[in-house]
mmCIF file of C-alpha atoms and ligand atoms in Angstrom:
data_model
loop_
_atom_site.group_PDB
_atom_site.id
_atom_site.type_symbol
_atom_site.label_atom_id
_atom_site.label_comp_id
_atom_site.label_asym_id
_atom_site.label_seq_id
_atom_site.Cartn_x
_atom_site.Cartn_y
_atom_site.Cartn_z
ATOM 1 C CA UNK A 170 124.424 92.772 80.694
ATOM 2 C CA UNK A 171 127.073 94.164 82.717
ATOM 3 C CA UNK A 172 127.787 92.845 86.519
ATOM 4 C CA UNK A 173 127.264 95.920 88.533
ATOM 5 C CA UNK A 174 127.215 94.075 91.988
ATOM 6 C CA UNK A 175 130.167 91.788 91.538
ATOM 7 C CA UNK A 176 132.278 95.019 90.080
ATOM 8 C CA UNK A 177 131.512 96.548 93.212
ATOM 9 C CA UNK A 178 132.116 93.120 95.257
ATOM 10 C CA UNK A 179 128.813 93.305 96.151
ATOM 11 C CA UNK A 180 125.361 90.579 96.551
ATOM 12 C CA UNK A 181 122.281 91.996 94.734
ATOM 13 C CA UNK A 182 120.748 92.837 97.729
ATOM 14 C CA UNK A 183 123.606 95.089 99.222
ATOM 15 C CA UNK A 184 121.896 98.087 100.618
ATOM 16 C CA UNK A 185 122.781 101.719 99.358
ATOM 17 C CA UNK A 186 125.292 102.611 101.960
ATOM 18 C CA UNK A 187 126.721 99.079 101.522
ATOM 19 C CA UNK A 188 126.728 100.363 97.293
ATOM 20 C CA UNK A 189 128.298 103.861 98.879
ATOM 21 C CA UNK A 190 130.646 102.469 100.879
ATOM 22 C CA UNK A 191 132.101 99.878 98.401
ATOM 23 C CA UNK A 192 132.586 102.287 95.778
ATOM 24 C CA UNK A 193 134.128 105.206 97.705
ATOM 25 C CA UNK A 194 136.794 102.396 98.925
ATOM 26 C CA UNK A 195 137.224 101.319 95.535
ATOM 27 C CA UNK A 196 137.363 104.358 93.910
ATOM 28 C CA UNK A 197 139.864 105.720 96.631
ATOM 29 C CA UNK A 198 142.032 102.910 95.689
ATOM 30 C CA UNK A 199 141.656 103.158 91.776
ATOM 31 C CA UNK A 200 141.726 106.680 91.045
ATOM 32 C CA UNK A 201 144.436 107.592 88.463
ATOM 33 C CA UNK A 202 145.761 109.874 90.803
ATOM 34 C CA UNK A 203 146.262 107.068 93.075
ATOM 35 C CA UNK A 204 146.967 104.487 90.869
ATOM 36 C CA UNK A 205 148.367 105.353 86.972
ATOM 37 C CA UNK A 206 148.626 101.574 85.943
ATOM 38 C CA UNK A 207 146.609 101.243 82.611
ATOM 39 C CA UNK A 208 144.419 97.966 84.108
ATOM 40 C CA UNK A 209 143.664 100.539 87.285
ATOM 41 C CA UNK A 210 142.494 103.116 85.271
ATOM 42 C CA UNK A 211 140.009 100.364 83.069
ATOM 43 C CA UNK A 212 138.797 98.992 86.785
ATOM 44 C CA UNK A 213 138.266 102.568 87.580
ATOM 45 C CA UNK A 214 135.646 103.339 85.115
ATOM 46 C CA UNK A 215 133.815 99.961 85.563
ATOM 47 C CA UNK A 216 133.630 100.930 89.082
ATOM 48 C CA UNK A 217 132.375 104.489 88.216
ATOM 49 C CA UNK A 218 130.087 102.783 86.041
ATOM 50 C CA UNK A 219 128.523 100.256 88.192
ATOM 51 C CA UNK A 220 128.298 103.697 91.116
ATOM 52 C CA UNK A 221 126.623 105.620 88.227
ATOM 53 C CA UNK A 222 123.719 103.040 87.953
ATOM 54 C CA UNK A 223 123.397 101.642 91.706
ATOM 55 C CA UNK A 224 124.092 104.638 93.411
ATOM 56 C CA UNK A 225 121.031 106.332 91.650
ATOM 57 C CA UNK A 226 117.723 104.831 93.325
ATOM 58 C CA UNK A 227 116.179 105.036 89.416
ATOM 59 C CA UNK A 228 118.788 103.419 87.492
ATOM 60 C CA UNK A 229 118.831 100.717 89.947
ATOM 61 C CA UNK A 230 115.330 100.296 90.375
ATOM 62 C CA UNK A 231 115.678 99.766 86.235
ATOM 63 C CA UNK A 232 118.965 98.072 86.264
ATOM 64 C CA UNK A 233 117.320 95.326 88.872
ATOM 65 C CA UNK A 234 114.442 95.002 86.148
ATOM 66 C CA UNK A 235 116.866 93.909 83.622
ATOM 67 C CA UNK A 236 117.428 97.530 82.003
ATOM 68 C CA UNK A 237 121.391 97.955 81.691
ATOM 69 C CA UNK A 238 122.042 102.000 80.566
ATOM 70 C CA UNK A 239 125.370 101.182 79.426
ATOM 71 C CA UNK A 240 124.808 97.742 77.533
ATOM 72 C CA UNK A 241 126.689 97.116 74.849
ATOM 73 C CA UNK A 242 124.140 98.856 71.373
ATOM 74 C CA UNK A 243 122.317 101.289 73.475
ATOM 75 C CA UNK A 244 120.532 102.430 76.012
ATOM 76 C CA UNK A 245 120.505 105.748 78.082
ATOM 77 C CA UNK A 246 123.990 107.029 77.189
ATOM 78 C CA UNK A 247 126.826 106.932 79.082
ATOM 79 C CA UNK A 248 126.255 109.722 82.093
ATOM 80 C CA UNK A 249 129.555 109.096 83.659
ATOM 81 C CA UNK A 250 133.053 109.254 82.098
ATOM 82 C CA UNK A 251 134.908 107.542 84.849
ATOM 83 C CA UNK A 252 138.489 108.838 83.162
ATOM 84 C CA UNK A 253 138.359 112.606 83.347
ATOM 85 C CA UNK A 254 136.911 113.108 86.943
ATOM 86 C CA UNK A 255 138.516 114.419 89.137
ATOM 87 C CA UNK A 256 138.802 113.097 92.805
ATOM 88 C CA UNK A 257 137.035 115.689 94.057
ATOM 89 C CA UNK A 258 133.913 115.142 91.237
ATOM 90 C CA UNK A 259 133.953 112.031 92.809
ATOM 91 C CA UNK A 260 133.158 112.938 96.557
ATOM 92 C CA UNK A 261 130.640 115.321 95.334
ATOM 93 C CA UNK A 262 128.609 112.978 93.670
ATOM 94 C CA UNK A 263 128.354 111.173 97.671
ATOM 95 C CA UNK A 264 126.762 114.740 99.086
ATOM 96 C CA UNK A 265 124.778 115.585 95.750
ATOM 97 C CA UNK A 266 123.584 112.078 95.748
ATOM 98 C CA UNK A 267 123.240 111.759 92.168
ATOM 99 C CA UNK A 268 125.721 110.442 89.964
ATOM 100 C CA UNK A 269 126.815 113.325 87.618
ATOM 101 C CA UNK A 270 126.098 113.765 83.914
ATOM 102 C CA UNK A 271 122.455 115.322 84.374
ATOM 103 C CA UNK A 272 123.000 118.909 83.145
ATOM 104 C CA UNK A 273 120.969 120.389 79.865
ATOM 105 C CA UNK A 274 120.987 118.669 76.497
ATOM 106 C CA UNK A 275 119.366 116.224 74.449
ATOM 107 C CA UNK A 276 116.286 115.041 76.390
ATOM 108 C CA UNK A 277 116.588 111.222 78.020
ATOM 109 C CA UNK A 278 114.933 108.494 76.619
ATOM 110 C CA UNK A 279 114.566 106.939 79.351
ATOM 111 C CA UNK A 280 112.192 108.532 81.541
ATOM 112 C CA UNK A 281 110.845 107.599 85.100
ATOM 113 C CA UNK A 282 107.586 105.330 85.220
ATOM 114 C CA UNK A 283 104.251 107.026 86.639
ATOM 115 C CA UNK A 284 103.008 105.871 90.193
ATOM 116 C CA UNK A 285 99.565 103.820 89.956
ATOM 117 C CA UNK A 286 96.736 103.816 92.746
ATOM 118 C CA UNK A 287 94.506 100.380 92.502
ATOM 119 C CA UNK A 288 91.568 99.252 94.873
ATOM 120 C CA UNK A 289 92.782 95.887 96.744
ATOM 121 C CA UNK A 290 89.361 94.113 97.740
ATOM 122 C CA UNK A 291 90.206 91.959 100.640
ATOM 123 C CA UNK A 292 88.278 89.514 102.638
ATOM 124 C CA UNK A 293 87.587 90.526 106.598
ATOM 125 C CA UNK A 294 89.882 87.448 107.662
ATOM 126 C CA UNK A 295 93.087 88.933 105.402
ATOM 127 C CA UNK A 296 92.066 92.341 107.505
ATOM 128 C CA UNK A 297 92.542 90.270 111.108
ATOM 129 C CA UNK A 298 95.532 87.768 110.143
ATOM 130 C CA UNK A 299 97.434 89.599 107.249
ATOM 131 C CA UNK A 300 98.011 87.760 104.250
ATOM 132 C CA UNK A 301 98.459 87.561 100.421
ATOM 133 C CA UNK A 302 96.338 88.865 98.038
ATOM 134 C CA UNK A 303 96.635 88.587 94.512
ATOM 135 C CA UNK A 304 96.165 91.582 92.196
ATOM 136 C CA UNK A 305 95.601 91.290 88.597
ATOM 137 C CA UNK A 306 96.301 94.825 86.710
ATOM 138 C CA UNK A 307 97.376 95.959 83.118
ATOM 139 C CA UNK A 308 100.169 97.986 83.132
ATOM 140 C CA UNK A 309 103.396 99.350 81.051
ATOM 141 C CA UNK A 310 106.406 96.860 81.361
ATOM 142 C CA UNK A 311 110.195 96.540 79.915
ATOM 143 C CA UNK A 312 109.487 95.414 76.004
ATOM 144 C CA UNK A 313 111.311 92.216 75.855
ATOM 145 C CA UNK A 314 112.178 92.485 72.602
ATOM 146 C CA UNK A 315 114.519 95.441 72.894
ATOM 147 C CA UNK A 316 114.818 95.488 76.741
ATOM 148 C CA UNK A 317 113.763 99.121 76.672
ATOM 149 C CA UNK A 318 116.147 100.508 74.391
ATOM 150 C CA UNK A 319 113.446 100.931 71.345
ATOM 151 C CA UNK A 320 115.509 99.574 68.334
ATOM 152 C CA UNK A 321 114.655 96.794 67.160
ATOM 153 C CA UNK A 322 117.308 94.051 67.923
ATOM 154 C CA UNK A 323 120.740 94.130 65.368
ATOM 155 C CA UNK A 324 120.070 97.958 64.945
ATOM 156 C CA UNK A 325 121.219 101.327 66.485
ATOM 157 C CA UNK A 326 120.523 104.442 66.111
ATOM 158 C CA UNK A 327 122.467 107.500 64.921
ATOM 159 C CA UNK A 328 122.827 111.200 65.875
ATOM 160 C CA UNK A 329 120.242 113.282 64.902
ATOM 161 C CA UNK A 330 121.697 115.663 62.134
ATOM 162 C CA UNK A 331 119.493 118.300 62.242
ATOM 163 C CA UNK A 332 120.758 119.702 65.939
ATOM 164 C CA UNK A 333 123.737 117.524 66.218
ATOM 165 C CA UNK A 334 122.937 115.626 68.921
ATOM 166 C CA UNK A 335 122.015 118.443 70.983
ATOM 167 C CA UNK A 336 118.232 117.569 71.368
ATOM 168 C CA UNK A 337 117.415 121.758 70.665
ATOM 169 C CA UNK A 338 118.044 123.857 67.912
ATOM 170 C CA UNK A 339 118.228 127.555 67.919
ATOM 171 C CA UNK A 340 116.513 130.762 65.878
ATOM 172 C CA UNK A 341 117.200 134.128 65.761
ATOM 173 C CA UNK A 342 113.966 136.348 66.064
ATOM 174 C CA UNK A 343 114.416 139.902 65.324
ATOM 175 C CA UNK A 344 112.028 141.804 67.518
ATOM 176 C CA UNK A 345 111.961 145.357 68.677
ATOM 177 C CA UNK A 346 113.947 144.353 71.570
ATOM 178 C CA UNK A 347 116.714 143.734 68.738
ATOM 179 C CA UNK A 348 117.645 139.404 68.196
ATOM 180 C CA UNK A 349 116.644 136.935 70.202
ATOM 181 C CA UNK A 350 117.975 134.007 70.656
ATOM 182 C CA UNK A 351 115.751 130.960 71.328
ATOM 183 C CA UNK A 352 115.613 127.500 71.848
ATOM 184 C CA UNK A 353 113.553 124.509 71.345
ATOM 185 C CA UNK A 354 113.203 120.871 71.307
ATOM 186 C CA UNK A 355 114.528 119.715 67.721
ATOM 187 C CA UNK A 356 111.649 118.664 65.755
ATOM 188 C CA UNK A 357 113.702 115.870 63.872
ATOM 189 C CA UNK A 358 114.722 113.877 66.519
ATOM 190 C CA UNK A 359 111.719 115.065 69.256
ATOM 191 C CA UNK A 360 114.769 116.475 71.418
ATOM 192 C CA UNK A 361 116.058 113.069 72.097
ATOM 193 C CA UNK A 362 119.451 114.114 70.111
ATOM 194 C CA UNK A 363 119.698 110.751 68.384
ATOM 195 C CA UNK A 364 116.913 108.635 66.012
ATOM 196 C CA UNK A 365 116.331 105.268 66.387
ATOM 197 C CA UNK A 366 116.937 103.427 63.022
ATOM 198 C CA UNK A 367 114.538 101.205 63.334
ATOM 199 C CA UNK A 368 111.941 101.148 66.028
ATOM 200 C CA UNK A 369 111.178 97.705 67.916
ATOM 201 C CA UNK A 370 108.412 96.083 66.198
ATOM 202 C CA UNK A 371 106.903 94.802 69.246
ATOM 203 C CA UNK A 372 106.939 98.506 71.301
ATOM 204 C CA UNK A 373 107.244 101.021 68.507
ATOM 205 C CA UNK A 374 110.773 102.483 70.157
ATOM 206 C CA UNK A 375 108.767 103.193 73.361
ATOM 207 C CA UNK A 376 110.795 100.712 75.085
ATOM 208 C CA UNK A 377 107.791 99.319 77.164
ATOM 209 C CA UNK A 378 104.407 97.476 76.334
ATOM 210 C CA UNK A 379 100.740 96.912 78.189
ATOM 211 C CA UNK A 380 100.651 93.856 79.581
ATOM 212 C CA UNK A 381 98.427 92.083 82.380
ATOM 213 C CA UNK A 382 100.422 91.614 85.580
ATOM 214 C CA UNK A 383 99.547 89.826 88.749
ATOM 215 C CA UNK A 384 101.538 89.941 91.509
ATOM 216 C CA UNK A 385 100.713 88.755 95.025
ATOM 217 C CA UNK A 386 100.564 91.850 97.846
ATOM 218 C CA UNK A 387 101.239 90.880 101.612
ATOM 219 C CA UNK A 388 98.652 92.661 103.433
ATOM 220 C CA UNK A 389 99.319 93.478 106.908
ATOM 221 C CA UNK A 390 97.113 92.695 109.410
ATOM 222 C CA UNK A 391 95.340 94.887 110.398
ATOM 223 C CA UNK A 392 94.456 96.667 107.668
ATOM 224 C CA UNK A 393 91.273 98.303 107.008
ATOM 225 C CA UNK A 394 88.917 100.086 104.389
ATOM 226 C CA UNK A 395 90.702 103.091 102.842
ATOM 227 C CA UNK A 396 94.242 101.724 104.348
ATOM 228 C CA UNK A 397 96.865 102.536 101.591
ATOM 229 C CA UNK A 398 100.098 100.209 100.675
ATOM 230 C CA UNK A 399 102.960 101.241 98.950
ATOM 231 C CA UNK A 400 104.654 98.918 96.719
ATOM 232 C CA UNK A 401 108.171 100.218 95.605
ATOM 233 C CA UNK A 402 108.586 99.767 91.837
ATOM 234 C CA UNK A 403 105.427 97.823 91.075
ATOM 235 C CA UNK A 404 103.899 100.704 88.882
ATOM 236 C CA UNK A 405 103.606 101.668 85.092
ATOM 237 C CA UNK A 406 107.509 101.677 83.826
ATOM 238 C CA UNK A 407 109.090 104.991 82.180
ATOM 239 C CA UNK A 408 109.244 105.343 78.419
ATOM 240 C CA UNK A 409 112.259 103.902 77.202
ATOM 241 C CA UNK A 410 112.351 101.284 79.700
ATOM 242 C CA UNK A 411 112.804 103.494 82.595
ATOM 243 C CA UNK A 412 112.346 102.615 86.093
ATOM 244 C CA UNK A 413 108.879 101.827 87.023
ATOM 245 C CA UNK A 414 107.083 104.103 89.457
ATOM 246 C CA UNK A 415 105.574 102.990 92.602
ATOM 247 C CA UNK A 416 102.109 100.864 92.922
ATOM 248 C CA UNK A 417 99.625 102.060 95.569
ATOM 249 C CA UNK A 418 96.651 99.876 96.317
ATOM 250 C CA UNK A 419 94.247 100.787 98.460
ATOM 251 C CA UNK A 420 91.957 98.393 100.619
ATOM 252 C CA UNK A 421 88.483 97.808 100.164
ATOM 253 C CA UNK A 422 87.692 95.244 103.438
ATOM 254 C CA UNK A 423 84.200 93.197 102.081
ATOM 255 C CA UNK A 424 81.344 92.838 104.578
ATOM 256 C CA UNK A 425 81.249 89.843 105.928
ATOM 257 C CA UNK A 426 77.797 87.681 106.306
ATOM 258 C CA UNK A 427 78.595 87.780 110.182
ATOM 259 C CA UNK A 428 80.658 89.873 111.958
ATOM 260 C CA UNK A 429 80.901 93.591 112.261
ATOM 261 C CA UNK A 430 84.063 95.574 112.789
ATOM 262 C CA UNK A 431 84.219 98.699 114.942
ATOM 263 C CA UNK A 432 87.921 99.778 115.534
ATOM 264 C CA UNK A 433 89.614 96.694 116.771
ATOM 265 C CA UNK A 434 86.663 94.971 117.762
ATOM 266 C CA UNK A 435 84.436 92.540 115.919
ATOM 267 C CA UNK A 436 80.741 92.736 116.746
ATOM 268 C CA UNK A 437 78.114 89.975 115.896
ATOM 269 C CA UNK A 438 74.224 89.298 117.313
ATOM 270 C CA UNK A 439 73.135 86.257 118.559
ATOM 271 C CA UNK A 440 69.373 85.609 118.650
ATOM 272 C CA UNK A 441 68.303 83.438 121.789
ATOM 273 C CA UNK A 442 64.777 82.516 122.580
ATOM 274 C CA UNK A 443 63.317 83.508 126.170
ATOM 275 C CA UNK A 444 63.777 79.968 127.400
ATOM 276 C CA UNK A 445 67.532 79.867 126.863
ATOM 277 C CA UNK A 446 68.279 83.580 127.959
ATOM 278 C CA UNK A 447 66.756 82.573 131.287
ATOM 279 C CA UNK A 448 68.182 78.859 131.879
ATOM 280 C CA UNK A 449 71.800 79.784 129.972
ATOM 281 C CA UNK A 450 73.131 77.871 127.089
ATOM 282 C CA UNK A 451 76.150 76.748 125.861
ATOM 283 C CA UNK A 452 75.992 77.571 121.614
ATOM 284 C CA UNK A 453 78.596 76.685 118.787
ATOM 285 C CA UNK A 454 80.410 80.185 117.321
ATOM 286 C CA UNK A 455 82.264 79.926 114.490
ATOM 287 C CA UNK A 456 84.695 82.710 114.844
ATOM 288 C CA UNK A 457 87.142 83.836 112.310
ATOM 289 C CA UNK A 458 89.963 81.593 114.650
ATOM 290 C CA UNK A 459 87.365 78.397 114.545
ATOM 291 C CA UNK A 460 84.858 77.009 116.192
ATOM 292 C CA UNK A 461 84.013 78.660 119.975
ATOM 293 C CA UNK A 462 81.866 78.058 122.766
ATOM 294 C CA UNK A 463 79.558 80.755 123.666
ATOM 295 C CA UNK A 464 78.188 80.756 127.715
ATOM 296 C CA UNK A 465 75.660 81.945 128.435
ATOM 297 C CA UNK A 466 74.598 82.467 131.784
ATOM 298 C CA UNK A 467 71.363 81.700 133.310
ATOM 299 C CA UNK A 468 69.617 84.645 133.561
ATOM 300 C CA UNK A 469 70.943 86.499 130.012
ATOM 301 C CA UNK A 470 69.550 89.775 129.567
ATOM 302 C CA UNK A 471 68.645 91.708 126.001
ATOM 303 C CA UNK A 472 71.761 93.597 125.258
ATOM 304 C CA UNK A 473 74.003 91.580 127.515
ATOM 305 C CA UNK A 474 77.498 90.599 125.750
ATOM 306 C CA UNK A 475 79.405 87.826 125.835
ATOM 307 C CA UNK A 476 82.957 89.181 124.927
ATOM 308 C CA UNK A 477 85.472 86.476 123.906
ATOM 309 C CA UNK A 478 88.919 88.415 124.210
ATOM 310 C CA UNK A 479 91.357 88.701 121.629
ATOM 311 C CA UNK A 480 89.258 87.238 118.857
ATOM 312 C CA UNK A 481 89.493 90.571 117.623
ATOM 313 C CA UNK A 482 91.237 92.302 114.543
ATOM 314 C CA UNK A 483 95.094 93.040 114.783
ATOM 315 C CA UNK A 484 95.725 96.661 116.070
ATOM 316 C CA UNK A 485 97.904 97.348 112.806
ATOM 317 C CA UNK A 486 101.814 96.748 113.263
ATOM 318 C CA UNK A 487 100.946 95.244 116.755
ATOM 319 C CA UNK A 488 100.958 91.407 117.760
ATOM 320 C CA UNK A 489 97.314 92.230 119.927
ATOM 321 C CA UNK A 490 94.186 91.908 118.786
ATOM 322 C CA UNK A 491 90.709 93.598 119.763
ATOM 323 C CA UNK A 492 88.091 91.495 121.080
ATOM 324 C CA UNK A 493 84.988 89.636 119.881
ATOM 325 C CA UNK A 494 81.455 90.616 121.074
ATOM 326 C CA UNK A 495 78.261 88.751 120.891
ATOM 327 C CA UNK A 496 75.312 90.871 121.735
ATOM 328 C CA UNK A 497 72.675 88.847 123.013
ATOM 329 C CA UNK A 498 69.402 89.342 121.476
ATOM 330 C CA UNK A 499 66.399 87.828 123.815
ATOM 331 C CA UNK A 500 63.180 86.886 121.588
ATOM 332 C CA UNK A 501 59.768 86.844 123.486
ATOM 333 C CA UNK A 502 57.395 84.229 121.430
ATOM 334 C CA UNK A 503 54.812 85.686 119.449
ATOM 335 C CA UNK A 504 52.820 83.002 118.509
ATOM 336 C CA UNK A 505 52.204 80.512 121.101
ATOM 337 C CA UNK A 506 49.880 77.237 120.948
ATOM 338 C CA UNK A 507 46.942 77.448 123.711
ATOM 339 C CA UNK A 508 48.878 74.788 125.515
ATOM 340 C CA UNK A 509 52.199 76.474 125.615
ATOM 341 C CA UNK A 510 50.071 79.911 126.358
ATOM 342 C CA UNK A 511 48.813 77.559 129.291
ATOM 343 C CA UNK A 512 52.539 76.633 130.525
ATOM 344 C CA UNK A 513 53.409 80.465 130.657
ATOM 345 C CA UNK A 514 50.263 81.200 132.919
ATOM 346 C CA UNK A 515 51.487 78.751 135.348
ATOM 347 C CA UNK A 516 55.054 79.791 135.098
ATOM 348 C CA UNK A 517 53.930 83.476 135.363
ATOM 349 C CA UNK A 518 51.405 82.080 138.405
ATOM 350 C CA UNK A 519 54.131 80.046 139.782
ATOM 351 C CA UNK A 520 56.444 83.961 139.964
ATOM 352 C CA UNK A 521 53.314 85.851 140.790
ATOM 353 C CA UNK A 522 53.582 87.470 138.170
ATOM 354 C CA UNK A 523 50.059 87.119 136.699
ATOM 355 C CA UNK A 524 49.183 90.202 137.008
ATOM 356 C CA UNK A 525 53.310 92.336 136.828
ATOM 357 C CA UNK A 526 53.847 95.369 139.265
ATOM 358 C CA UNK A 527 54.231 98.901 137.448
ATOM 359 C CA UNK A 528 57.871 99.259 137.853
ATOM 360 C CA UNK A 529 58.421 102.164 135.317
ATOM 361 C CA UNK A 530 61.779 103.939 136.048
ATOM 362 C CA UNK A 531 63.669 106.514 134.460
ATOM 363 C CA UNK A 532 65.423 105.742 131.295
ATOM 364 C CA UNK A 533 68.975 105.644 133.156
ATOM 365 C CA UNK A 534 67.991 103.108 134.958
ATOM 366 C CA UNK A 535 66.672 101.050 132.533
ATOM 367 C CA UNK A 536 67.319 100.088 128.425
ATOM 368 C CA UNK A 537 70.649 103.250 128.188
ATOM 369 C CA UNK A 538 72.105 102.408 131.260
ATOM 370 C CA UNK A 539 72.044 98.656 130.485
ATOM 371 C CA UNK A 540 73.710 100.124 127.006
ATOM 372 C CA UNK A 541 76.293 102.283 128.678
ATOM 373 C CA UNK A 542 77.274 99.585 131.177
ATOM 374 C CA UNK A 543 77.388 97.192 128.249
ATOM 375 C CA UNK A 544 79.826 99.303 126.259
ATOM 376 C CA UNK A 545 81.875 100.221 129.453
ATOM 377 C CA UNK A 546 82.177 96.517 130.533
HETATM 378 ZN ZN1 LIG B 94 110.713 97.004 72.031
HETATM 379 ZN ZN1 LIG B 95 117.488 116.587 66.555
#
């Protein structure tokens, strides 16, 4: 496989103006009109070369797969003469952004991979802290036996002699227009121009295979059900080896036994007898950041919450975090012994409260504006 980086003095993760940039200075040195020496000239099509496949986002994304277009026996057919261009060509192909060599003709074997959408089921915890999922998934990938090219290794293939190469071939139709001329994909050669010899025995000449892949997916905290991540590159790759299309997942965030999200927030109940609403309690939480205290007061209410800030979930692309609520849910006993019946009376006796005072209010007052102040605070 050819060097494309280091002919372009570059690391493999140089970035596309860092690609740009190297190869206009390079090419403005080179170019026979510059330069005529013979070993300039030879430099100046390995340059144009290495531009043609990393200065097009697809044939990089397929070259940095292991899928060379201009390997030595094959592949996509060279789209750029280097020799031949003329300066000006050359700083075109900067503002068109592609690389020249795209017009008409024989159809590409190498085509561009289709995008894939896949449910990512996540636990609530990689939804609060981030984190790496694996996903397992079948999907089209570079055959390995022919590295995309489709001929089985040793063999090549040749023009196709029924259009010549030119993918189409023409008819005459008389109609009472007078002749038409039309055009269509060659039949012989499927409008590729050229016939493999001998397919790959492992892809058939597709140049890619099924296979199961897993790769691991950083999730970002805060994430949440229906979220969508884009991973460049990670979908099905093109026919003929070409470069693979993009892999969304989208998350599924599982309930969890315990807590509830809303927003940023987690919710979660906590079930406290009578006794312990009234004389407080100190009780053991195990929150999704460990083990917690939870206060509370003498004196607890139904519907009072006990918010422990910033045990939250992530606000997405933020370092803050929502907060955790415990609603407190008082239980009156409903089955008491005759002895602990007993202990109420005198309690109740000891409040004079054997017999309560009819303090009905309106609603406002009472269970919704306990609610509302609940939410508020
Ligand atoms: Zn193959
Ligand atoms: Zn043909």
């Amino acid at each position: 496989m050819n060097d494309y980086y280091a002919e372009l003095g570059l690391s493999r993760d140089a970035s596309s103006e860092e690609i740009k940039r190297a190869y206009r200075k390079m090419a403005r040195k080179l170019h026979p009109d510059v330069n005529p020496s013979d070993e300039a000239a030879d430099q100046f099509k390995r340059v144009g070369q290495a531009y043609a496949v990393l200065g097009d986002p697809e044939k990089k994304a397929s070259y940095d797969q292991g899928v060379d277009p201009y390997a030595p026996g094959g592949g996509a057919g060279a789209g750029f003469g280097g020799a031949g261009f003329s300066f000006s060509d050359i700083m075109d192909a900067f503002f068109t952004g592609g690389a020249a060599g795209a017009s008409g003709g024989p159809r590409s074997r190498v085509q561009h991979g289709q995008d894939a959408l896949l449910p990512l089921d996540i636990e609530l915890s990689d939804a609060v802290f981030g984190g790496e999922v694996d996903l397992t998934f079948d999907t089209a990938v570079v055959c390995t036996t022919c590295h995309g090219d489709g001929s089985r290794p040793g063999t090549g293939k040749h023009t196709c002699d029924v259009c010549g190469g030119a993918g189409q071939t023409q008819q005459v139709q008389r109609s009472f227009l007078g002749q038409v001329l039309t055009s269509r994909p060659c039949t012989a050669c499927d409008g590729y121009g050229d016939i493999i010899d001998s397919p790959c025995f492992e892809c058939d000449g597709n140049g890619r295979k099924r296979e199961t892949r897993t790769i691991s997916i950083k999730v970002p905290a805060g994430v949440d059900t229906g979220t969508r991540i884009q991973l460049r590159g990670e979908g099905e790759v093109g026919h003929g080896g070409g470069p693979a299309g993009d892999l969304y997942v989208e998350v599924r965030v599982a309930k969890h036994p315990m807590f509830q999200r809303q927003g940023d927030d987690l919710h979660c109940s906590l079930e406290l007898p009578m006794s312990a609403a009234a004389l407080g309690a100190s009780l053991p939480l195990e929150t999704l950041d460990g083990p917690r205290d939870i206060d509370i007061q003498a004196g607890t209410q139904p519907g009072d919450v006990v918010t422990l800030k910033g045990l939250g979930v992530t606000r997405l692309r933020t370092e803050s975090r929502g907060d955790l609520l415990v609603h407190a849910n008082v239980r009156t006993p409903s089955k008491l012994t005759s002895e602990q019946a007993d202990l109420l009376r005198q309690f109740a006796a000891s409040r004079g409260e054997e017999t309560p005072a009819p303090k009905f209010q309106s609603v406002n007052q009472g269970l919704l504006g306990k609610l509302r102040q609940a939410w508020k605070g």
